Structures are given as C-alpha cells and as structure tokens.
mmCIF file of C-alpha atoms in Angstrom:
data_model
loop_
_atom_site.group_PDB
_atom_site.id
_atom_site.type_symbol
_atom_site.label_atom_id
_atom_site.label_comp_id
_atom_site.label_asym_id
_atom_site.label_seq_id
_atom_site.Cartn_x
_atom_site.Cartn_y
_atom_site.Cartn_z
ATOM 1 C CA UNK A 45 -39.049 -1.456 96.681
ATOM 2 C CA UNK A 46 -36.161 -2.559 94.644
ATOM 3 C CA UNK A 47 -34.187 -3.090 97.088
ATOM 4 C CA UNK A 48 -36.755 -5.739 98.771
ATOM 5 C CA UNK A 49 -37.069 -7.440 95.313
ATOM 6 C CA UNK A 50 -33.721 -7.633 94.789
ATOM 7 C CA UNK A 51 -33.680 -5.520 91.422
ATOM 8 C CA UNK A 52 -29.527 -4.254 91.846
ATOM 9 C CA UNK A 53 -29.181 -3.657 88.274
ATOM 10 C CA UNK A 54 -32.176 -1.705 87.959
ATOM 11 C CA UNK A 55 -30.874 0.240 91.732
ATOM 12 C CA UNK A 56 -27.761 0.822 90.638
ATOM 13 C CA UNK A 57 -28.995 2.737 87.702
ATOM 14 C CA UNK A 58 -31.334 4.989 89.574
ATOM 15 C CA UNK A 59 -29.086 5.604 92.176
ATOM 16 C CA UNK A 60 -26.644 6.698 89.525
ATOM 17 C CA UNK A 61 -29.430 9.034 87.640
ATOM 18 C CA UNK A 62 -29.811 10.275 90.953
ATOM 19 C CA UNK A 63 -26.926 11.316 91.771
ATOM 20 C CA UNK A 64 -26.605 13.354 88.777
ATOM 21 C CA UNK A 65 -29.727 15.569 90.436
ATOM 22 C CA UNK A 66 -28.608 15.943 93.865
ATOM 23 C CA UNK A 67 -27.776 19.406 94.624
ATOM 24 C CA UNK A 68 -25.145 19.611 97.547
ATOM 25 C CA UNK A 69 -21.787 17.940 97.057
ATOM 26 C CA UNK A 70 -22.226 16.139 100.212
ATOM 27 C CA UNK A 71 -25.484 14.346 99.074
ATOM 28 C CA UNK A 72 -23.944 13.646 95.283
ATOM 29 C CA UNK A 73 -20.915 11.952 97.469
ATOM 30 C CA UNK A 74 -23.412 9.508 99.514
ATOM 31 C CA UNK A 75 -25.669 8.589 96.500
ATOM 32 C CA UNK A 76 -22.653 7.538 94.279
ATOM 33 C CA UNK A 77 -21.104 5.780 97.654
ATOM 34 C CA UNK A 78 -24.450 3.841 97.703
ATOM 35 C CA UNK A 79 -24.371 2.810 94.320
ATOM 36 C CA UNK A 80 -20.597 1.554 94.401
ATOM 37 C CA UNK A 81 -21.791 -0.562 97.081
ATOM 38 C CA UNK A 82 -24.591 -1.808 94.915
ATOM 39 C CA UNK A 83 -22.095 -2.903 91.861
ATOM 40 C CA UNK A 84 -19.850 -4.162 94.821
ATOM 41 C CA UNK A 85 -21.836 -6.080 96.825
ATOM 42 C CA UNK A 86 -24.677 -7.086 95.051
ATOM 43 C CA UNK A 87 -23.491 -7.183 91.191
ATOM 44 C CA UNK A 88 -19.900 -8.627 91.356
ATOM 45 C CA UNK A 89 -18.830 -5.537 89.472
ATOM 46 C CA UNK A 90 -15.678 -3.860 90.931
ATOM 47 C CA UNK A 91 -14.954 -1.762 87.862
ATOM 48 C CA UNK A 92 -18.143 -0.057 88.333
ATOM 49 C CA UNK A 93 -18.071 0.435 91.653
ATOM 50 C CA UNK A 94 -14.393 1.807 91.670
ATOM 51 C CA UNK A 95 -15.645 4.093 89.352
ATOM 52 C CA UNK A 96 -18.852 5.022 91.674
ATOM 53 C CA UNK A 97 -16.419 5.928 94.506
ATOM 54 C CA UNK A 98 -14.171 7.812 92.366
ATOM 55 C CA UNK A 99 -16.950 9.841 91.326
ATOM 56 C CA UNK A 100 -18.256 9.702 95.456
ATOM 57 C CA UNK A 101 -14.896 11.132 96.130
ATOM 58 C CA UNK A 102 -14.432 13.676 93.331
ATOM 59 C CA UNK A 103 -17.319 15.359 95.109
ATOM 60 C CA UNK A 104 -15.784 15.220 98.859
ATOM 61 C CA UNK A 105 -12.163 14.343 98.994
ATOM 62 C CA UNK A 106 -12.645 12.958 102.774
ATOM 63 C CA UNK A 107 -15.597 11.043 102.477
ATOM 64 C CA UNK A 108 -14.823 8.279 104.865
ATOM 65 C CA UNK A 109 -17.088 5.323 103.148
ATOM 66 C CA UNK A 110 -15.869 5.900 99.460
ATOM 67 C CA UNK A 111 -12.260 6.466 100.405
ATOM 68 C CA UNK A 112 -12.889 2.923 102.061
ATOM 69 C CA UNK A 113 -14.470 1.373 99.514
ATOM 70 C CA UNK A 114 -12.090 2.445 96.895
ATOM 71 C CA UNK A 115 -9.126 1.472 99.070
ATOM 72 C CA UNK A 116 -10.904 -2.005 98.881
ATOM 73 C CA UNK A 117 -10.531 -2.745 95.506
ATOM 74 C CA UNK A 118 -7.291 -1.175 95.045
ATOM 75 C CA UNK A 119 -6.032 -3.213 97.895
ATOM 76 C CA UNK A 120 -7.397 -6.396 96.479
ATOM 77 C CA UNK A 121 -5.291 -5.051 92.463
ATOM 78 C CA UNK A 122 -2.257 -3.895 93.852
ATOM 79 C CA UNK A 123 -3.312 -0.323 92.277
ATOM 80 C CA UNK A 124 0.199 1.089 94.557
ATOM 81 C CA UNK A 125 0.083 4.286 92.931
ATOM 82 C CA UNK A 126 -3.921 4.745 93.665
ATOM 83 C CA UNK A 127 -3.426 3.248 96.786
ATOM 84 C CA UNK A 128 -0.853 5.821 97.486
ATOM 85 C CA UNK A 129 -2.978 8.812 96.311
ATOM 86 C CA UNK A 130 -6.028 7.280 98.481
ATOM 87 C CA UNK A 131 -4.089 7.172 101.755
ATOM 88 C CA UNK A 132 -3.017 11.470 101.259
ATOM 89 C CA UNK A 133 -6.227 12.313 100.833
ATOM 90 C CA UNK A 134 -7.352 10.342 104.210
ATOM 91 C CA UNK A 135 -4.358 11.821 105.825
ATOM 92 C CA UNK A 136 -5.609 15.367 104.297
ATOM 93 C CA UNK A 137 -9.110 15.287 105.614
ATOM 94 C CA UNK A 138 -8.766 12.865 108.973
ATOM 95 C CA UNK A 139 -10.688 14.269 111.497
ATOM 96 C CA UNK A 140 -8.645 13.498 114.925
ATOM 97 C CA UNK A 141 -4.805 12.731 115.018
ATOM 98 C CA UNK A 142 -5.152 8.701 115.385
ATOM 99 C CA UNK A 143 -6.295 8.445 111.795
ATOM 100 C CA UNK A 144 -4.479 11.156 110.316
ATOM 101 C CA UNK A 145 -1.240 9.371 112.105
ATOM 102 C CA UNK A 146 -2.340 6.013 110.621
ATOM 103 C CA UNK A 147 -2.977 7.557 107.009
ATOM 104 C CA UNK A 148 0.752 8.798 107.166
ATOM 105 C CA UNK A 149 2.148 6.013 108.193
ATOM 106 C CA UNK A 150 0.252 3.863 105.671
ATOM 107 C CA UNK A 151 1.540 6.270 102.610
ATOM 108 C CA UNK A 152 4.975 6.367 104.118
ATOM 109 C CA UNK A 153 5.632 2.185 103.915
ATOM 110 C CA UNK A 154 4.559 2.516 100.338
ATOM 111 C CA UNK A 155 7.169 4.763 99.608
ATOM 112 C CA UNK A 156 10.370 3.436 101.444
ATOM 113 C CA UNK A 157 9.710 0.132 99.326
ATOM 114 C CA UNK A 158 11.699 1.810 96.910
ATOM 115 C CA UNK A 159 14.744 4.435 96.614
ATOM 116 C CA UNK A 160 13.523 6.823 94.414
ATOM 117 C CA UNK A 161 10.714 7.290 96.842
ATOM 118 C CA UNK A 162 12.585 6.544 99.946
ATOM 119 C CA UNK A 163 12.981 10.166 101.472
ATOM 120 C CA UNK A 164 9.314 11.411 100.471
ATOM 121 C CA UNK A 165 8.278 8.462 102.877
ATOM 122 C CA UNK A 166 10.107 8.979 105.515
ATOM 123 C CA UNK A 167 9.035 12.881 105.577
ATOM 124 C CA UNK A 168 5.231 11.404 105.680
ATOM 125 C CA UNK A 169 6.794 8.795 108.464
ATOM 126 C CA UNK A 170 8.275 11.761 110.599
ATOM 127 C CA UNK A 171 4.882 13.353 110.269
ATOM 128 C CA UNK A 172 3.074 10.355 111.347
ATOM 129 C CA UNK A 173 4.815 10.268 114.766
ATOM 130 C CA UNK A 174 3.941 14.009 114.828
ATOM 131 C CA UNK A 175 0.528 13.347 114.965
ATOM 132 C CA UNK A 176 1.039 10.344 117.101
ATOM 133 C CA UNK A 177 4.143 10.035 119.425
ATOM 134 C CA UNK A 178 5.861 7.050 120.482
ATOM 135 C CA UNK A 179 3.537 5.079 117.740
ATOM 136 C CA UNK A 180 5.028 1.922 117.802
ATOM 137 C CA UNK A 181 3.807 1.089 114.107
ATOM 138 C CA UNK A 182 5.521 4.442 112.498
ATOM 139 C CA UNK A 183 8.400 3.850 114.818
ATOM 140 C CA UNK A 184 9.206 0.334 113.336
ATOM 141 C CA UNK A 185 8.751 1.341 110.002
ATOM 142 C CA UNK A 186 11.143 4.751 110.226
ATOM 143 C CA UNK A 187 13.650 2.345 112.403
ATOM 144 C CA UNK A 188 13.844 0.653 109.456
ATOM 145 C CA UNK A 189 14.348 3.081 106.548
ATOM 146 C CA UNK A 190 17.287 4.736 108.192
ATOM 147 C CA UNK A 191 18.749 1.152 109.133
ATOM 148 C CA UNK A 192 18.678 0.436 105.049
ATOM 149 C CA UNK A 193 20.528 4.033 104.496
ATOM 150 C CA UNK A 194 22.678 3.675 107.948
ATOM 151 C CA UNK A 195 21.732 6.848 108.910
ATOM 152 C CA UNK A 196 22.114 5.990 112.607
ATOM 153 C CA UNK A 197 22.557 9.839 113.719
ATOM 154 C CA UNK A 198 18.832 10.829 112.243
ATOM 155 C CA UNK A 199 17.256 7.667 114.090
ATOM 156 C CA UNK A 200 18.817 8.938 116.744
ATOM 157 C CA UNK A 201 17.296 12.329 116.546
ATOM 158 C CA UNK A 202 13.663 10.938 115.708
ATOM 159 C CA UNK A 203 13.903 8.812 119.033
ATOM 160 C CA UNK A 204 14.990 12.218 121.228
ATOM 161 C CA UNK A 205 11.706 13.511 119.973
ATOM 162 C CA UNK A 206 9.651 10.940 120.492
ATOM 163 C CA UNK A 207 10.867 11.009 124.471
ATOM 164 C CA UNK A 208 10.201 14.488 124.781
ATOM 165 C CA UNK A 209 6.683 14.350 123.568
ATOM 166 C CA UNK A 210 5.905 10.885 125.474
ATOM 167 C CA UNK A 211 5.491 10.433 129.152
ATOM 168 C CA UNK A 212 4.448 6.864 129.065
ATOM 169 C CA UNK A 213 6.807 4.526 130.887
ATOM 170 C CA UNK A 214 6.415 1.618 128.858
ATOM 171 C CA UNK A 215 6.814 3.199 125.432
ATOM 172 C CA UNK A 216 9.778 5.836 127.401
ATOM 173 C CA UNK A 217 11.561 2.436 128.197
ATOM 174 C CA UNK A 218 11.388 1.106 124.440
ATOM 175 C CA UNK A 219 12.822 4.148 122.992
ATOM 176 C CA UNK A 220 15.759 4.557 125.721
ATOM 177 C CA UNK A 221 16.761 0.777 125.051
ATOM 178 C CA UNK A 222 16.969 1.919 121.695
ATOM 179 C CA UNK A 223 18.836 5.307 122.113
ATOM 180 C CA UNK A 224 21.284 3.433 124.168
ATOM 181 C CA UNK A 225 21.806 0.634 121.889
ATOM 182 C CA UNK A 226 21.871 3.185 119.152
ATOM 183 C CA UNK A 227 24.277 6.167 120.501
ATOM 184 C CA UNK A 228 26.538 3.482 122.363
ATOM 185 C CA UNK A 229 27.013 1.190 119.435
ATOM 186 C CA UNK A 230 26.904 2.849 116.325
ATOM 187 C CA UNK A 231 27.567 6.679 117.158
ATOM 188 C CA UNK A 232 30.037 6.118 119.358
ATOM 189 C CA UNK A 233 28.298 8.434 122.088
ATOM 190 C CA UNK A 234 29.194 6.754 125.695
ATOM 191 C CA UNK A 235 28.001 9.208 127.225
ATOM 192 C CA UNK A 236 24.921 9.468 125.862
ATOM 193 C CA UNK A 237 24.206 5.791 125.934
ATOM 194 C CA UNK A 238 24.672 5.561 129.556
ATOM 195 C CA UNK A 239 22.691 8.607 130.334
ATOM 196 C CA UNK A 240 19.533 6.835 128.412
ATOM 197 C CA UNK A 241 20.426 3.437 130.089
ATOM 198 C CA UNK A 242 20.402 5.489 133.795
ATOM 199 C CA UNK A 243 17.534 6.831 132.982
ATOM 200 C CA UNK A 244 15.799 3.291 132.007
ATOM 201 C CA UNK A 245 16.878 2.234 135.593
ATOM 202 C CA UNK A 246 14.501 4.360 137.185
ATOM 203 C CA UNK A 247 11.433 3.589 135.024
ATOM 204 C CA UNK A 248 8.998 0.766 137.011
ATOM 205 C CA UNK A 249 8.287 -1.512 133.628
ATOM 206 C CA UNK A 250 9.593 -4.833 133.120
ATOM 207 C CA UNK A 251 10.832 -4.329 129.451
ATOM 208 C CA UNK A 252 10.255 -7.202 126.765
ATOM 209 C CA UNK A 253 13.104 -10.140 126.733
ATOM 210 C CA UNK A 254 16.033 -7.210 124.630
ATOM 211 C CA UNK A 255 16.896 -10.522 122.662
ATOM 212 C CA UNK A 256 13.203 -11.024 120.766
ATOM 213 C CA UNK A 257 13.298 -7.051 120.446
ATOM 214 C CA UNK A 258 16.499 -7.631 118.369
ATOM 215 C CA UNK A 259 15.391 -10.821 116.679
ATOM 216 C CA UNK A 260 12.086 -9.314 115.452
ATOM 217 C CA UNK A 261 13.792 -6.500 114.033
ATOM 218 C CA UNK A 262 16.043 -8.838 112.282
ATOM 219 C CA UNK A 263 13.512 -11.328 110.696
ATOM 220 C CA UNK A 264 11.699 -8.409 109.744
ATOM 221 C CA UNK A 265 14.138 -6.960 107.723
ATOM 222 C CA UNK A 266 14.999 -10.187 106.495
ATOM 223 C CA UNK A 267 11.292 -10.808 105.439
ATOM 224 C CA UNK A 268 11.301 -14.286 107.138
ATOM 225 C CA UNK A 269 7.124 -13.470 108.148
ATOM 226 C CA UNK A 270 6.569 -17.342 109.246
ATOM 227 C CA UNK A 271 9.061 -17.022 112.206
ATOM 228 C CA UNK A 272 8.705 -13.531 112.764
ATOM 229 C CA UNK A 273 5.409 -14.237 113.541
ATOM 230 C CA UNK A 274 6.503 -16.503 116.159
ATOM 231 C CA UNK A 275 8.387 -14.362 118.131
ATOM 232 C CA UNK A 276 5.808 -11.347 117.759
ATOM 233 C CA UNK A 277 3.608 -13.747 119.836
ATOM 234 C CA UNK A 278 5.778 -14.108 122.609
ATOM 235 C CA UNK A 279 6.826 -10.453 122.294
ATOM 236 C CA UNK A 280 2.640 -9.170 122.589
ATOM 237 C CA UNK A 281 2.783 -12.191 125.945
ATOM 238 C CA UNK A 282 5.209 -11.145 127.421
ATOM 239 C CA UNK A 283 4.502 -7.512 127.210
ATOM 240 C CA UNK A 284 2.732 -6.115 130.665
ATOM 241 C CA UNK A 285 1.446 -2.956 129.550
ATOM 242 C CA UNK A 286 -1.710 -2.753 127.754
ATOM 243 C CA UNK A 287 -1.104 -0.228 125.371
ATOM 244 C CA UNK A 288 2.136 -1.780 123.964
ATOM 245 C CA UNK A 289 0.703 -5.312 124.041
ATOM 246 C CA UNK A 290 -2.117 -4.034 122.056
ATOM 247 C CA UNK A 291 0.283 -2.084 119.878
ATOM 248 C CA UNK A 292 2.686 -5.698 119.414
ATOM 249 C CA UNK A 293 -0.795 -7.377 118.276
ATOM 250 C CA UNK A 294 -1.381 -4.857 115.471
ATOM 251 C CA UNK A 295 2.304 -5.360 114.414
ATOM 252 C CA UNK A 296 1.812 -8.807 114.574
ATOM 253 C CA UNK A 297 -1.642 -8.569 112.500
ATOM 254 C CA UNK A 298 -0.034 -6.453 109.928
ATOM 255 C CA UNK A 299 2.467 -9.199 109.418
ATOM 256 C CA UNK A 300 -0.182 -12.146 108.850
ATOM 257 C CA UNK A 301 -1.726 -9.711 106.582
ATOM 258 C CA UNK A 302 1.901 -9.533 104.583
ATOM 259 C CA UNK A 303 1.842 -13.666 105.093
ATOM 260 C CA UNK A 304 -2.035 -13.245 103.184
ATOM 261 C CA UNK A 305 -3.519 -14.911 106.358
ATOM 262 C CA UNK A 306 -6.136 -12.605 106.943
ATOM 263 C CA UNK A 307 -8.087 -15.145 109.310
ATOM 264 C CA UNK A 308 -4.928 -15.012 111.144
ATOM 265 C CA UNK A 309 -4.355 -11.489 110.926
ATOM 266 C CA UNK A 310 -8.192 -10.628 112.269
ATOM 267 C CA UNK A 311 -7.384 -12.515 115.371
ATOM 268 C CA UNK A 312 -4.582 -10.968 116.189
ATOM 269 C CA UNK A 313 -7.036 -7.826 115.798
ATOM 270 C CA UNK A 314 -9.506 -9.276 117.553
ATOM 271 C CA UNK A 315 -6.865 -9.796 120.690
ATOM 272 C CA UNK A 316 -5.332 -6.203 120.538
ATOM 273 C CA UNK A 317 -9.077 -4.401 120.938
ATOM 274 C CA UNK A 318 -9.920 -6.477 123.750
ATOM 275 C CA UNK A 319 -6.975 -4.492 125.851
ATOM 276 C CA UNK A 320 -6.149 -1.592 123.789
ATOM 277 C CA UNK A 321 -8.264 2.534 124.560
ATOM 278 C CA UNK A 322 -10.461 3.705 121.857
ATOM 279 C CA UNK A 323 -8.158 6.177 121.016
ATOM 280 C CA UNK A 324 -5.395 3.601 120.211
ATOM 281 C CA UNK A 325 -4.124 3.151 116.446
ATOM 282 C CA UNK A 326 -5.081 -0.517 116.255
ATOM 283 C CA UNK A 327 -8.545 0.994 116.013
ATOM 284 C CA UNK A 328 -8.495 2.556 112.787
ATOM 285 C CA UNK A 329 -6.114 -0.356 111.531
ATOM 286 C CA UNK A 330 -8.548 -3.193 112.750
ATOM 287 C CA UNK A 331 -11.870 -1.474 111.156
ATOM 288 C CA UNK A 332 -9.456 -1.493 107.594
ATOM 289 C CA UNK A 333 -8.918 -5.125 108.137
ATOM 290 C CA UNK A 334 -12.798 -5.934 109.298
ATOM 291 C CA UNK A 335 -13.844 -3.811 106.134
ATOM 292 C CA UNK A 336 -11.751 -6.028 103.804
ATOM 293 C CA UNK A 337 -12.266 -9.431 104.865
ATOM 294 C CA UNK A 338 -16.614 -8.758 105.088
ATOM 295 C CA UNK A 339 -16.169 -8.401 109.431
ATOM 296 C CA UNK A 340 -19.166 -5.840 108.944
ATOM 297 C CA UNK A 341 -20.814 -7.184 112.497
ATOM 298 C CA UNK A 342 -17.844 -6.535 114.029
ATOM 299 C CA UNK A 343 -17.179 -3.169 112.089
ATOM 300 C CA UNK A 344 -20.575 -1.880 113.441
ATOM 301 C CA UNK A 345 -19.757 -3.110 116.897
ATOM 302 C CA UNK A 346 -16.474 -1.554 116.555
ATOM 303 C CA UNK A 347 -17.944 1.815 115.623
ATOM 304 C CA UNK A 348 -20.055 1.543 118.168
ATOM 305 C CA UNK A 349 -17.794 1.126 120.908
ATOM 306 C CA UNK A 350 -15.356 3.844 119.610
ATOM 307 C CA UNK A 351 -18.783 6.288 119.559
ATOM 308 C CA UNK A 352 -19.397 5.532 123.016
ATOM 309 C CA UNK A 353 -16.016 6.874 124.642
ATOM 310 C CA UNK A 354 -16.747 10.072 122.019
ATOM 311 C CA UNK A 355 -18.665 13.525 122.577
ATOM 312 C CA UNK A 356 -19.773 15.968 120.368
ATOM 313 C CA UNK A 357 -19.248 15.948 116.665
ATOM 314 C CA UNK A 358 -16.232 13.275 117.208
ATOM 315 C CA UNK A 359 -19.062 10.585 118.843
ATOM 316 C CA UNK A 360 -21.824 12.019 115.868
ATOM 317 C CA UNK A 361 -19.011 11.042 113.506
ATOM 318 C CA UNK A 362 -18.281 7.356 114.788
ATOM 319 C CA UNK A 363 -21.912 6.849 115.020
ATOM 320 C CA UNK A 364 -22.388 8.112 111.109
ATOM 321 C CA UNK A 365 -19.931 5.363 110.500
ATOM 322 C CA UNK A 366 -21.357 2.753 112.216
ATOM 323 C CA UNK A 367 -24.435 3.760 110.554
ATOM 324 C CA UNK A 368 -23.415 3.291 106.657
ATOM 325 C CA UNK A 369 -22.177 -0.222 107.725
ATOM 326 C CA UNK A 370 -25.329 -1.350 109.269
ATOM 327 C CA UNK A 371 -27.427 0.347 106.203
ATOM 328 C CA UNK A 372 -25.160 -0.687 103.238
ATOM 329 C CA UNK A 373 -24.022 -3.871 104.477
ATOM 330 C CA UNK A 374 -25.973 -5.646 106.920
ATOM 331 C CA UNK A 375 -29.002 -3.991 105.612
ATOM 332 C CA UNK A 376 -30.209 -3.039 109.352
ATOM 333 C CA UNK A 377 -31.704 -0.159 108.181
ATOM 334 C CA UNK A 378 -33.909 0.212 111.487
ATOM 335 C CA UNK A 379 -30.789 -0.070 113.162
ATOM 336 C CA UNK A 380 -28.911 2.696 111.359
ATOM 337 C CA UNK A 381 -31.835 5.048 111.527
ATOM 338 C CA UNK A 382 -31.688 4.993 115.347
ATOM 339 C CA UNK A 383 -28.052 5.607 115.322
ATOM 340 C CA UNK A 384 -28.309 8.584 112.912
ATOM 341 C CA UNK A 385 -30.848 9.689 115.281
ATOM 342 C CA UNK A 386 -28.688 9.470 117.767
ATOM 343 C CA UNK A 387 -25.952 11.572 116.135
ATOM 344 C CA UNK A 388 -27.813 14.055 114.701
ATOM 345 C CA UNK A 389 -29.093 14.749 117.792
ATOM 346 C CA UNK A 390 -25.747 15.074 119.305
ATOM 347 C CA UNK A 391 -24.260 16.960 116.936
ATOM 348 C CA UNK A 392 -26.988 18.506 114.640
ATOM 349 C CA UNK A 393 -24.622 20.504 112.441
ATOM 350 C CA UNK A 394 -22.861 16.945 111.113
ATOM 351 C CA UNK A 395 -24.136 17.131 107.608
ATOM 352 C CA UNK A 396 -23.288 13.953 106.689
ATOM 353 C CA UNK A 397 -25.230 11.974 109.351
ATOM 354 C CA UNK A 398 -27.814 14.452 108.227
ATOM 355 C CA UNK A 399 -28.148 13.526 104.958
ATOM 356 C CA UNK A 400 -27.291 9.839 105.484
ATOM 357 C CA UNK A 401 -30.814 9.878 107.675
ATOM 358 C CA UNK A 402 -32.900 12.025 105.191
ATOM 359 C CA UNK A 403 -32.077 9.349 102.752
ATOM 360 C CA UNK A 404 -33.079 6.655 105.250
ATOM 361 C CA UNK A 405 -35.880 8.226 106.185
ATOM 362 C CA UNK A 406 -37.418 8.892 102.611
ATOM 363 C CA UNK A 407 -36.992 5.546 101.553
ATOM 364 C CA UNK A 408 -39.349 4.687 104.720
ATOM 365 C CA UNK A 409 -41.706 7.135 103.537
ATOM 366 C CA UNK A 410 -41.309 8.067 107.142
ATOM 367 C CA UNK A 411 -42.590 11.513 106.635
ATOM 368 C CA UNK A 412 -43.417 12.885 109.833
ATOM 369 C CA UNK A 413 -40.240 12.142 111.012
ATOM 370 C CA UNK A 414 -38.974 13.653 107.885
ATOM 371 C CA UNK A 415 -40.656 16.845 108.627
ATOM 372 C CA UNK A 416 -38.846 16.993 111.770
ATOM 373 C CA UNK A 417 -35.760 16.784 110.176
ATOM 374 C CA UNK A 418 -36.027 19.731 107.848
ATOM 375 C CA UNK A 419 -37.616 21.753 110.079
ATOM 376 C CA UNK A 420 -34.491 21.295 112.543
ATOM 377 C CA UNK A 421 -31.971 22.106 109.818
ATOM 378 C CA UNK A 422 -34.426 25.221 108.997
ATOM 379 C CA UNK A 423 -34.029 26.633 112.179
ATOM 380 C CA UNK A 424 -29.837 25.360 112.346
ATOM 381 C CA UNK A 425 -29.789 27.834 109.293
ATOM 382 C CA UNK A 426 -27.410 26.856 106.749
ATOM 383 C CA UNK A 427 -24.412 23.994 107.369
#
C-alpha cells in the first residue's frame, strides 16, 4: 500500500484522479478532504491542500473536516476575508445550536474589527445569542461593540432578552449586574436599575468580585492581553458555578490565543472541559484550538466524549468526527473502523459515516464486511 510505504506524492495524485470518478457529491467531498490532508500533513504543501478542501467543500458546503482544514491554513495566513466566508458557511450547515452559535459569533468578531462592517457583525452577534442564550462569549463581544458606538439603550435591550430566555442563576445574576449598572448609570432608568438589583437579591449565587468584572472589561478594550490574563484567572477561581467557570476559561483561552500562546491557551482549554457539559460552547471552541496546534489525541478523545452524552444521528455524527481524526491523523485506522461501525449502526442513514467506512473498509480489502455494508444501504433504499 502506498500509504504503508510512505509514497504521499504518488497518494496524493490518485486520491485526486479519484476523486474526479466518484459519483455522489458526498464521496467526491471525502476523497478531496483526504488528499488535502495528504499535501498537509505529509507533503508540507498548504497551497495544495487549501486547494483540495476548496474543491472538498465546493462539493458539500458543510463538510465538517474540509471546512476545518481550510480554516487551518487560513487561520495560520490571516486570509480574514476567507476566514470570514468559512465561518457562514459553518454557521449555514451546523447541525445543533452550540456550533451554529459559535460559527456566528466567530464571523461576528471579524466584522466589528472595523466600521464599515460593524453593524453586519453585530446582526450575526444578536443571532449568535439566539441560538445560544446567555453565551457568555457572544455576550462579551456584543457588550463591546455597542460600548465603542455608546449605544447603551440597545445593550440594554439585548440583555432583557437574554433574561427572558435564561433561567440559570448564575448567568441571570451576570446579566442583572449588568442591566443595573447599565440602566442606572448610563440611561438614567432608577427604576429600572433597582428593579434588576432587587431581583439579584433573591438569586442564591455568590457573584464574581463586581471590581475584576469591570477591570476585565476594561483591559480588554484596552487590549492590555498580559494583565487581562491575570485577572481572567482569578475571575474563572473565583467563579462557583461550573458552567460560567468553564465559560471564563474559554474567554481566558481565547485571549492567550490573541497573546499567540497557544500552549497557554490549550490549558486553559484543557481546564474548562474538565468542568464544563458536552453541550457547552467551549466544546466546539476547544476541538478548533486542539485541531490547530496538532492536539489530535485529545481531539479524538474529545469527540469521543461529546459522542457518548449523544443519541441518534447527533452521537453517529460526533463519532464520524472522531473517526476522520483517528484515520487521517493518527492513522488508527482499526480504531476508526470500529467507531464508524459504531455510528453507522446507530444511525444507518448518516451518509457520511457511511461512506467514510466503505472507504476504510476497501482499503482493508475487508470484503465480507464490505458486503454487509451495501447490502444494508440496499435494503435502507436510497439516502
């Protein structure tokens, strides 16, 4: 096998003649995927395998692993305006809210960086908290686009909604610090501050120390990372509740990851999935960051976990992403066979774990096996 010899030029090539045969768009998508990773990983050619996942993606706009790959390299070039482009279509064709809430909110900090491009951001920041409510990530962000345009009556407005879609105590007692500080300060709205402020007296959270709230927000806007990262450490320690300390450690990652400190930022990842659910936006924001700095044990593992909480086509999907990282880059191909097994067996309509195993399993020569799997998407009838 090529692979075994080592022969990635000589892959690469047939993977891309390949592709050019397959007939389904789904099975053109993975082939060209596999041979960006090829160029990527084992050729040192990131021109080539941009342009493999370009092509991956002009066959399925939301395939996960080329949208992912590409993102890669246009992280790693400052491409901002393919960047840009790359996070709508992941916000277009996310599959649950946590990703389509993180896609948003990673298209709408592009956009506020400049005033031309200010109000299309925070639209696609508004729609992020949508998706996800009381999102401390999209919250900080939108906070801080209306602070640069004093628009203290919208921020206002934004926060209202948030409380009415979240019931959480800890994240309630956030955004009602804020609406008091807010309507009492800069609207001029007593009553309305003290009506938020009475209403924080009979929540049961010990809130964060109101002075490192402030000076965060401060040395943020300021873009003074080094001691902002100081405080953000004492903010995620000093915050009880698990879902907002794992939510201050993802703010706190994201800000090493401004610094360049990606060892830095990792651990800081590495803290907030320790404590934070599966469904929590660090999640999708900590597989980003284990996919760019070559985490891909921890990726898998990640996956893995985040399968496990899952049913249905939402756990086959996890699993199919676990998969590709164990196949393309840790070249466990044993192991990712057993995991598509496992999701196409949960969910046997998920094409792509589907095809992902057919393409495992032919390069086993694992026919019988093989067999099986046709003659189960024979009798599914068409996907």
């Amino acid at each position: 096998m090529l692979r075994a010899a080592g022969r990635w030029q000589r892959l690469a090539e047939l993977e891309a003649k390949r592709a050019e045969r397959e007939v389904s768009a789904i099975a053109r998508a993975t082939t060209w995927h596999r041979c960006g990773v090829v160029h990527e990983k084992h050729l040192d050619d990131e021109e080539q395998a941009l342009a493999c996942y370009e092509r991956a993606l002009s066959e399925d706009r939301g395939f996960y692993p080329a949208l992912e790959g590409a993102g890669r390299i246009y992280i790693r070039h400052g491409s901002k305006d393919r960047l840009l482009a790359m996070h709508r279509l992941e916000a277009e064709n996310a599959e649950n809210t946590t990703e389509k809430a993180g896609a948003l909110r990673r298209a709408g900090e592009l956009l506020i960086t400049e005033e031309a491009t200010l109000e299309e951001g925070v639209a696609l920041l508004r729609a992020a908290l949508d998706e996800a409510p009381g999102d401390l990530a999209a919250m900080t962000v939108l906070e801080q686009a209306f602070k640069r345009r004093g628009d203290w009556h919208e921020l206002a407005e934004v926060i209202q909604t948030q409380l009415e879609h979240d019931g959480d105590p800890s994240r309630r007692g956030s955004l009602l610090r804020e609406l008091a500080t807010i309507t009492g300060e800069h609207l001029g709205d007593r009553k309305r501050a003290i009506a938020a402020l009475f209403e924080l007296s009979t929540l049961n959270v010990t809130p964060p120390p109101e002075h490192l709230v402030k000076l965060a927000q401060l040395l943020d806007e300021e873009e003074q990372l080094d001691e902002l990262v100081t405080v953000l450490e004492e903010l995620a320690e000093r915050t009880e509740e698990p879902t907002q300390a794992a939510a201050r450690l993802e703010q706190l990652a994201q800000v090493h990851e401004r610094r360049s400190d990606m060892d830095a930022a990792i651990d800081a990842y590495r803290r907030a999935l320790k404590i934070a659910p599966n469904s929590h936006a660090v999640v999708v924001s900590a597989a980003r960051a284990f996919l760019r700095t070559n985490c891909y044990e921890e990726l898998a593992d990640l996956f893995l976990r985040t399968a496990a909480e899952g049913e249905g086509t939402e756990r086959a999907r996890w699993l199919h992403k676990a998969a590709e990282v164990l196949a393309n880059h840790l070249d466990e191909r044993s192991r990712a066979v057993a995991t598509l097994r496992d999701a196409v067996t949960i969910a046997p309509d998920h094409e792509p774990a589907r095809h992902a195993l057919e393409e495992l399993l032919n390069e086993e020569e694992n026919w019988p096996e093989l067999n099986e799997l046709f003659s189960m998407t024979t009798a599914d009838g068409p996907n």
